[in-house]
Short mmCIF file of C-alpha atoms and ligand atoms in Angstrom, two decimals:
data_model
loop_
_atom_site.label_atom_id
_atom_site.label_comp_id
_atom_site.label_asym_id
_atom_site.label_seq_id
_atom_site.Cartn_x
_atom_site.Cartn_y
_atom_site.Cartn_z
CA MET A 1 -4.51 6.02 24.61
CA ASP A 2 -0.74 5.85 24.11
CA PHE A 3 0.83 4.42 20.99
CA LYS A 4 4.37 3.70 19.91
CA ILE A 5 4.89 4.40 16.22
CA ALA A 6 8.07 3.38 14.43
CA VAL A 7 8.74 6.01 11.77
CA LEU A 8 10.87 4.92 8.81
CA PRO A 9 11.12 7.86 6.38
CA GLY A 10 13.56 6.09 4.02
CA ASP A 11 14.79 7.75 0.83
CA GLY A 12 13.92 10.48 -1.67
CA ILE A 13 10.72 12.30 -0.76
CA GLY A 14 10.17 9.89 2.17
CA PRO A 15 11.20 12.33 4.94
CA GLU A 16 9.07 15.22 3.59
CA ILE A 17 5.86 13.25 3.22
CA ILE A 18 6.34 11.49 6.56
CA ASP A 19 6.62 14.88 8.28
CA GLN A 20 3.15 15.79 7.01
CA ALA A 21 1.67 12.53 8.26
CA ILE A 22 3.24 13.15 11.68
CA LYS A 23 1.60 16.58 11.79
CA VAL A 24 -1.75 15.01 10.99
CA ILE A 25 -1.36 12.17 13.53
CA THR A 26 -0.41 14.72 16.18
CA ALA A 27 -3.47 16.84 15.36
CA VAL A 28 -5.69 13.77 15.70
CA GLY A 29 -4.01 12.97 19.02
CA ASN A 30 -4.71 16.47 20.34
CA LYS A 31 -8.31 16.31 19.26
CA PHE A 32 -9.09 12.86 20.62
CA ASN A 33 -6.66 12.72 23.53
CA HIS A 34 -4.16 10.16 22.35
CA SER A 35 -0.43 10.45 22.68
CA PHE A 36 2.18 9.10 20.35
CA ASN A 37 5.77 8.18 20.83
CA PHE A 38 7.36 8.56 17.38
CA ARG A 39 10.64 6.65 17.14
CA LYS A 40 12.68 6.99 13.97
CA GLY A 41 14.60 4.21 12.23
CA LEU A 42 16.81 3.86 9.17
CA VAL A 43 15.82 1.86 6.11
CA GLY A 44 16.73 1.78 2.42
CA ALA A 45 19.60 3.59 0.67
CA ILE A 46 20.14 5.95 3.60
CA ALA A 47 20.54 2.92 5.88
CA ILE A 48 23.08 1.40 3.46
CA ASP A 49 25.03 4.68 3.42
CA LYS A 50 25.10 4.88 7.21
CA THR A 51 25.36 1.23 8.26
CA GLY A 52 25.98 -0.91 5.17
CA ASN A 53 22.64 -2.70 5.78
CA PRO A 54 19.32 -1.68 4.13
CA LEU A 55 17.43 -2.97 7.21
CA PRO A 56 19.64 -2.61 10.29
CA VAL A 57 18.87 -4.92 13.22
CA GLU A 58 17.93 -1.91 15.38
CA THR A 59 15.30 -0.87 12.85
CA LEU A 60 13.74 -4.31 12.83
CA GLU A 61 13.71 -4.39 16.64
CA LEU A 62 12.14 -0.93 16.67
CA CYS A 63 9.36 -2.16 14.35
CA LYS A 64 8.72 -5.27 16.41
CA SER A 65 8.42 -3.29 19.63
CA SER A 66 6.00 -0.69 18.18
CA ASP A 67 2.23 -0.64 17.74
CA ALA A 68 2.54 0.33 14.08
CA VAL A 69 5.13 1.27 11.49
CA LEU A 70 4.79 4.37 9.34
CA PHE A 71 6.95 3.98 6.25
CA GLY A 72 7.89 6.59 3.64
CA ALA A 73 9.60 5.22 0.55
CA ILE A 74 12.85 3.61 -0.48
CA GLY A 75 15.01 3.57 -3.58
CA ASP A 76 17.82 5.61 -5.06
CA PRO A 77 18.89 6.06 -8.69
CA LYS A 78 22.49 5.20 -7.82
CA TYR A 79 21.31 1.61 -7.26
CA ASP A 80 18.73 1.52 -10.07
CA ASN A 81 21.47 2.36 -12.54
CA ASN A 82 23.86 -0.21 -11.18
CA PRO A 83 22.55 -3.75 -11.69
CA ALA A 84 25.78 -5.14 -10.26
CA ALA A 85 25.23 -3.58 -6.80
CA LYS A 86 25.28 -6.41 -4.25
CA VAL A 87 23.35 -4.55 -1.56
CA ARG A 88 20.20 -2.76 -2.71
CA PRO A 89 17.67 -0.55 -0.86
CA GLU A 90 14.74 -2.77 -1.96
CA GLN A 91 16.27 -5.65 -0.01
CA GLY A 92 15.49 -3.67 3.14
CA LEU A 93 11.81 -3.52 2.25
CA LEU A 94 11.62 -7.19 1.28
CA ALA A 95 13.46 -8.23 4.46
CA MET A 96 11.08 -6.14 6.56
CA ARG A 97 8.06 -7.80 4.91
CA LYS A 98 9.50 -11.25 5.53
CA GLU A 99 10.69 -10.60 9.09
CA LEU A 100 7.41 -9.02 10.18
CA GLY A 101 5.40 -11.73 8.38
CA LEU A 102 3.48 -9.10 6.39
CA TYR A 103 1.64 -11.55 4.17
CA ALA A 104 -1.04 -9.19 2.88
CA ASN A 105 -0.81 -5.79 1.29
CA VAL A 106 -4.14 -4.02 1.26
CA ARG A 107 -4.56 -1.22 -1.27
CA PRO A 108 -7.90 0.55 -1.50
CA VAL A 109 -8.43 2.30 -4.84
CA SER A 110 -11.29 4.76 -4.85
CA THR A 111 -11.94 8.04 -6.61
CA PHE A 112 -12.34 11.52 -5.22
CA PRO A 113 -15.33 13.04 -7.05
CA SER A 114 -13.60 16.41 -7.49
CA LEU A 115 -10.59 14.76 -9.16
CA ILE A 116 -12.49 12.71 -11.67
CA ASP A 117 -11.11 14.61 -14.69
CA LYS A 118 -7.53 13.90 -13.61
CA SER A 119 -7.97 10.26 -14.50
CA PRO A 120 -6.48 9.12 -17.80
CA LEU A 121 -9.73 7.19 -18.31
CA LYS A 122 -13.09 8.62 -19.40
CA LYS A 123 -15.20 10.01 -16.61
CA GLU A 124 -18.04 7.50 -17.16
CA LEU A 125 -15.61 4.64 -16.61
CA VAL A 126 -14.10 6.03 -13.43
CA GLN A 127 -17.20 7.19 -11.60
CA GLY A 128 -17.91 5.02 -8.58
CA VAL A 129 -14.73 2.96 -8.78
CA ASP A 130 -14.05 1.44 -5.37
CA ILE A 131 -11.63 -1.46 -5.45
CA MET A 132 -9.94 -3.24 -2.57
CA MET A 133 -6.82 -4.83 -3.97
CA ILE A 134 -5.22 -7.45 -1.75
CA ARG A 135 -1.77 -8.60 -2.76
CA GLU A 136 0.05 -11.56 -1.21
CA LEU A 137 3.33 -10.07 -0.03
CA THR A 138 5.76 -12.64 1.35
CA GLY A 139 5.69 -15.47 -1.18
CA GLY A 140 5.85 -16.23 -4.87
CA ILE A 141 8.61 -15.28 -7.25
CA TYR A 142 9.85 -12.48 -4.98
CA PHE A 143 11.11 -14.95 -2.41
CA GLY A 144 11.29 -18.40 -4.07
CA LYS A 145 14.60 -20.25 -4.09
CA PRO A 146 16.66 -20.93 -6.11
CA GLN A 147 17.29 -17.55 -7.62
CA GLY A 148 20.47 -16.61 -9.40
CA ARG A 149 22.77 -17.20 -12.35
CA SER A 150 24.50 -20.14 -13.89
CA GLU A 151 28.27 -20.32 -13.48
CA ASP A 152 28.94 -19.01 -16.97
CA GLY A 153 26.61 -16.07 -16.28
CA ASN A 154 24.49 -16.74 -19.36
CA THR A 155 21.40 -18.12 -17.68
CA ALA A 156 19.38 -16.60 -14.85
CA TYR A 157 16.47 -18.04 -12.88
CA ASP A 158 13.79 -17.06 -10.37
CA THR A 159 11.45 -19.54 -8.76
CA CYS A 160 7.78 -19.03 -7.96
CA VAL A 161 6.75 -21.04 -4.89
CA TYR A 162 3.48 -21.04 -2.93
CA SER A 163 2.31 -23.33 -0.17
CA ARG A 164 -1.37 -24.03 0.44
CA TYR A 165 -1.04 -22.36 3.83
CA GLU A 166 0.31 -19.12 2.35
CA ILE A 167 -2.60 -18.96 -0.08
CA GLU A 168 -5.22 -19.86 2.51
CA ARG A 169 -4.41 -17.05 4.92
CA VAL A 170 -4.46 -14.28 2.34
CA VAL A 171 -7.59 -15.58 0.59
CA ARG A 172 -9.31 -15.82 3.98
CA LEU A 173 -8.42 -12.20 4.68
CA ALA A 174 -9.79 -11.23 1.27
CA CYS A 175 -13.03 -13.12 2.03
CA GLU A 176 -13.33 -11.18 5.29
CA TYR A 177 -13.03 -7.93 3.34
CA ALA A 178 -15.58 -9.18 0.81
CA MET A 179 -18.02 -9.99 3.63
CA LYS A 180 -17.87 -6.38 4.78
CA ARG A 181 -18.32 -5.05 1.25
CA SER A 182 -20.35 -6.36 -1.67
CA LYS A 183 -19.51 -10.05 -1.01
CA LYS A 184 -17.77 -10.42 -4.33
CA LEU A 185 -14.17 -11.59 -4.62
CA THR A 186 -12.13 -11.81 -7.81
CA VAL A 187 -9.17 -14.18 -7.62
CA VAL A 188 -6.56 -13.28 -10.22
CA ASP A 189 -4.13 -15.94 -11.41
CA LYS A 190 -2.60 -17.56 -14.47
CA ALA A 191 -3.97 -21.06 -13.88
CA ASN A 192 -3.83 -21.88 -17.59
CA VAL A 193 -0.02 -21.83 -17.40
CA LEU A 194 1.36 -21.87 -13.84
CA ALA A 195 1.30 -24.69 -11.30
CA THR A 196 1.30 -22.18 -8.42
CA SER A 197 -1.80 -20.54 -9.91
CA ARG A 198 -3.57 -23.89 -10.08
CA LEU A 199 -2.88 -24.35 -6.37
CA TRP A 200 -4.22 -20.81 -5.81
CA ARG A 201 -7.45 -21.70 -7.60
CA GLU A 202 -7.92 -24.99 -5.80
CA THR A 203 -7.23 -23.38 -2.43
CA ALA A 204 -9.44 -20.37 -3.09
CA VAL A 205 -12.35 -22.65 -3.99
CA ALA A 206 -11.87 -24.51 -0.68
CA ILE A 207 -11.69 -21.32 1.38
CA GLY A 208 -14.66 -19.94 -0.54
CA ARG A 209 -16.75 -22.82 0.85
CA GLU A 210 -16.14 -21.41 4.35
CA TYR A 211 -17.68 -18.14 3.17
CA LYS A 212 -20.97 -19.20 1.64
CA ASP A 213 -22.14 -15.62 1.10
CA VAL A 214 -19.07 -14.62 -0.89
CA THR A 215 -19.23 -15.12 -4.65
CA LEU A 216 -15.85 -16.04 -6.09
CA ASP A 217 -14.89 -15.16 -9.58
CA PHE A 218 -11.63 -16.28 -11.23
CA MET A 219 -9.79 -14.26 -13.82
CA PHE A 220 -6.51 -14.71 -15.65
CA VAL A 221 -4.09 -11.90 -14.94
CA ASP A 222 -3.81 -10.73 -18.56
CA ASN A 223 -7.57 -10.44 -18.79
CA ALA A 224 -7.70 -8.67 -15.42
CA ALA A 225 -5.12 -6.13 -16.60
CA MET A 226 -7.32 -5.35 -19.59
CA GLN A 227 -10.61 -5.23 -17.70
CA LEU A 228 -9.22 -2.91 -15.02
CA ILE A 229 -8.88 -0.27 -17.72
CA GLN A 230 -11.90 -1.18 -19.79
CA TYR A 231 -14.39 -1.57 -16.97
CA PRO A 232 -12.86 -0.79 -13.55
CA SER A 233 -16.15 -0.50 -11.68
CA ARG A 234 -16.87 -4.20 -12.23
CA PHE A 235 -14.25 -5.02 -9.56
CA ASP A 236 -14.71 -4.95 -5.81
CA VAL A 237 -12.28 -7.06 -3.76
CA ILE A 238 -9.39 -8.56 -5.73
CA VAL A 239 -6.89 -11.02 -4.30
CA THR A 240 -3.77 -12.15 -6.10
CA GLU A 241 -0.22 -13.37 -5.73
CA ASN A 242 2.77 -11.16 -5.07
CA MET A 243 4.01 -10.19 -8.52
CA PHE A 244 0.61 -9.98 -10.23
CA GLY A 245 -0.48 -7.81 -7.32
CA ASP A 246 2.55 -5.57 -7.69
CA ILE A 247 1.73 -4.89 -11.32
CA LEU A 248 -2.06 -4.70 -11.09
CA SER A 249 -2.05 -2.39 -8.08
CA ASP A 250 0.12 0.16 -9.89
CA GLU A 251 -2.19 -0.11 -12.86
CA ALA A 252 -5.28 0.34 -10.70
CA SER A 253 -3.76 3.28 -8.87
CA VAL A 254 -3.62 5.59 -11.89
CA ILE A 255 -7.35 5.17 -12.43
CA THR A 256 -7.89 7.69 -9.64
CA GLY A 257 -5.76 10.38 -11.26
CA SER A 258 -2.62 10.43 -9.16
CA LEU A 259 -0.38 7.74 -7.78
CA GLY A 260 0.37 10.21 -4.98
CA LEU A 261 -3.06 9.81 -3.41
CA LEU A 262 -3.13 6.16 -2.55
CA PRO A 263 -2.35 4.54 0.79
CA SER A 264 -1.62 0.96 1.73
CA ALA A 265 -1.42 -1.29 4.74
CA SER A 266 0.75 -4.37 5.00
CA ILE A 267 -0.56 -6.71 7.64
CA GLY A 268 0.41 -10.09 8.99
CA LEU A 269 1.93 -11.81 11.97
CA SER A 270 3.65 -8.92 13.77
CA THR A 271 3.45 -5.12 13.64
CA SER A 272 1.62 -3.76 10.57
CA VAL A 273 3.26 -1.30 8.19
CA PHE A 274 1.50 1.68 6.63
CA GLU A 275 2.94 3.36 3.56
CA PRO A 276 1.93 5.24 0.42
CA ILE A 277 1.98 3.14 -2.69
CA HIS A 278 4.25 5.47 -4.63
CA GLY A 279 8.03 5.24 -4.63
CA SER A 280 10.81 7.56 -3.49
CA TYR A 281 10.46 10.00 -6.46
CA PRO A 282 14.12 11.10 -6.21
CA GLN A 283 13.72 13.94 -8.76
CA ALA A 284 11.47 15.73 -6.26
CA ALA A 285 13.45 15.02 -3.09
CA GLY A 286 13.97 18.09 -0.91
CA LYS A 287 11.84 20.32 -3.18
CA ASN A 288 8.70 20.34 -1.04
CA ILE A 289 6.54 19.46 -4.07
CA ALA A 290 5.56 15.82 -3.53
CA ASN A 291 1.98 14.89 -2.73
CA PRO A 292 1.72 13.89 0.95
CA VAL A 293 -1.86 12.59 0.69
CA GLY A 294 -0.96 8.91 0.11
CA THR A 295 1.04 8.96 3.35
CA ILE A 296 -1.62 10.88 5.26
CA LEU A 297 -4.27 8.38 4.14
CA SER A 298 -1.90 5.58 5.17
CA ALA A 299 -1.97 7.13 8.65
CA ALA A 300 -5.78 6.91 8.47
CA MET A 301 -5.47 3.19 7.72
CA MET A 302 -3.11 2.92 10.70
CA PHE A 303 -5.75 4.36 13.03
CA GLU A 304 -8.39 2.03 11.68
CA LEU A 305 -6.46 -1.22 11.38
CA ALA A 306 -3.66 -1.04 13.95
CA PHE A 307 -5.29 1.08 16.66
CA LYS A 308 -8.93 0.14 15.93
CA LEU A 309 -9.89 3.83 16.07
CA LYS A 310 -12.43 4.32 13.31
CA LYS A 311 -13.58 7.84 14.13
CA GLU A 312 -10.00 9.09 14.06
CA ALA A 313 -9.46 7.42 10.67
CA GLU A 314 -12.64 8.97 9.31
CA ILE A 315 -11.70 12.47 10.41
CA ILE A 316 -8.41 12.21 8.51
CA ARG A 317 -10.19 11.04 5.36
CA TYR A 318 -12.72 13.81 5.71
CA ALA A 319 -10.01 16.47 6.13
CA VAL A 320 -8.23 15.12 3.04
CA GLU A 321 -11.44 15.34 0.99
CA LYS A 322 -11.93 18.90 2.19
CA SER A 323 -8.38 19.86 1.21
CA ILE A 324 -8.96 18.50 -2.27
CA ASP A 325 -12.31 20.28 -2.58
CA ALA A 326 -10.55 23.48 -1.48
CA ASP A 327 -7.97 22.85 -4.23
CA CYS A 328 -5.17 22.78 -1.68
CA VAL A 329 -3.22 20.25 -3.74
CA THR A 330 0.34 19.68 -4.95
CA GLU A 331 1.54 20.09 -8.53
CA ASP A 332 0.60 16.58 -9.66
CA LEU A 333 -3.03 17.71 -9.31
CA ASN A 334 -2.77 21.41 -10.10
CA ARG A 335 0.13 22.40 -12.30
CA ALA A 336 -0.95 26.04 -12.69
CA ASN A 337 -1.33 26.89 -9.03
CA PRO A 338 0.20 24.20 -6.83
CA LYS A 339 0.57 24.18 -3.06
CA SER A 340 3.70 22.75 -1.47
CA THR A 341 3.96 19.45 0.40
CA SER A 342 4.08 21.22 3.75
CA GLN A 343 1.21 23.58 2.88
CA VAL A 344 -1.00 20.58 2.16
CA GLY A 345 0.09 18.92 5.44
CA ASP A 346 -0.60 22.16 7.36
CA TRP A 347 -4.01 22.60 5.75
CA ILE A 348 -5.11 19.09 6.63
CA SER A 349 -3.80 19.17 10.19
CA ASN A 350 -5.36 22.61 10.79
CA TYR A 351 -8.67 21.36 9.47
CA ILE A 352 -8.54 18.47 11.92
CA HIS A 353 -7.62 20.86 14.70
CA GLU A 354 -10.39 23.35 13.98
CA GLY A 355 -13.00 21.30 12.16
CA PRO A 356 -15.84 19.13 13.43
CA LEU A 357 -15.37 15.92 15.43
CA SER A 358 -17.00 13.87 12.71
CA ARG A 359 -18.18 14.24 9.13
C1 IPM B 401 5.99 -2.03 -4.06
C2 IPM B 401 7.35 -1.80 -4.70
C3 IPM B 401 8.30 -2.89 -4.24
C4 IPM B 401 7.75 -4.22 -4.73
C5 IPM B 401 9.75 -2.71 -4.65
C6 IPM B 401 10.30 -1.38 -4.22
C7 IPM B 401 10.61 -3.83 -4.15
O1 IPM B 401 7.26 -1.74 -6.07
O2 IPM B 401 5.88 -1.95 -2.84
O3 IPM B 401 5.03 -2.29 -4.80
O4 IPM B 401 8.00 -4.61 -5.87
O5 IPM B 401 7.05 -4.88 -3.97
MN1 MN B 402 5.22 -1.97 -6.86
#
């Protein structure tokens, strides 16, 4: 089959890790007879530098006319250190989420057995962790109006808004995931304090009735933050609102040992976006040291979710596991004897090229 992939490398280590994913996608294409038309677009700080806009219109059009978007990372210290900057790279990412209607961010968190001692948690706690974190991505305090400052500059405000419809669609998606897994869904909120959370609870209960086999469990976000560390294997599918999901998914990600390993998919009304969960890691940019695995596994999610090609997704995951078993890993996982970003990408794409057609 033929696929059009919009490639948005973005900032920092984005271009280096994206190159590895492209190698891997190309290797899968050669093996299974698919062809890909990779079309690059600007986003983030680099887009601001070149066009003044963190999400140029051409980039958005490119995304809309593609079968999937492969995204690197955005962010640059020159903006982080300047709170007065009017145009910021992150606005490009938020605008893309809104414009493509990407209402759900799906982040699987599972452990690689050979990396279990890299986790900051005790081995017994981490063994068998397999969490599917689903974060609402286009609502809540990230997008609610009004947002701003009082005239005298001494008061600032953000507004958290959710409609029943926005909650329903993401909870339904989470129930679908739960049906395919252990049929358990934890809804995380702060219903003891927030009106939006009370609407989340009410709506989740109603949607839960459509999924009789799914057991719903409600948890306040502060408690969830604690239990993720104390007892991570108790969780299976988690669904939560935008900002709680932002925080909890970073927390959950370190359980596996490296933030650099984890992929994500953002799905919704238009083209889906696949990106690693880590940021642009500017200190490492251009050094060929960043871990490309999160991006490569995001490409696996792209095959599965956007192209509906499960075997192709599995072969990527298998090759990644093999590379880790062979200790072909970057410095975040082996400080004493690290491989470079491109060596890891080469190893994985060669394995796909030469290895078996399935696990
Ligand atoms: C993420 C990031 C973004 C977010 C930033 C870069 C705007 O942290 O994708 O989790 O907060 O959503
Ligand atoms: Mn985040």
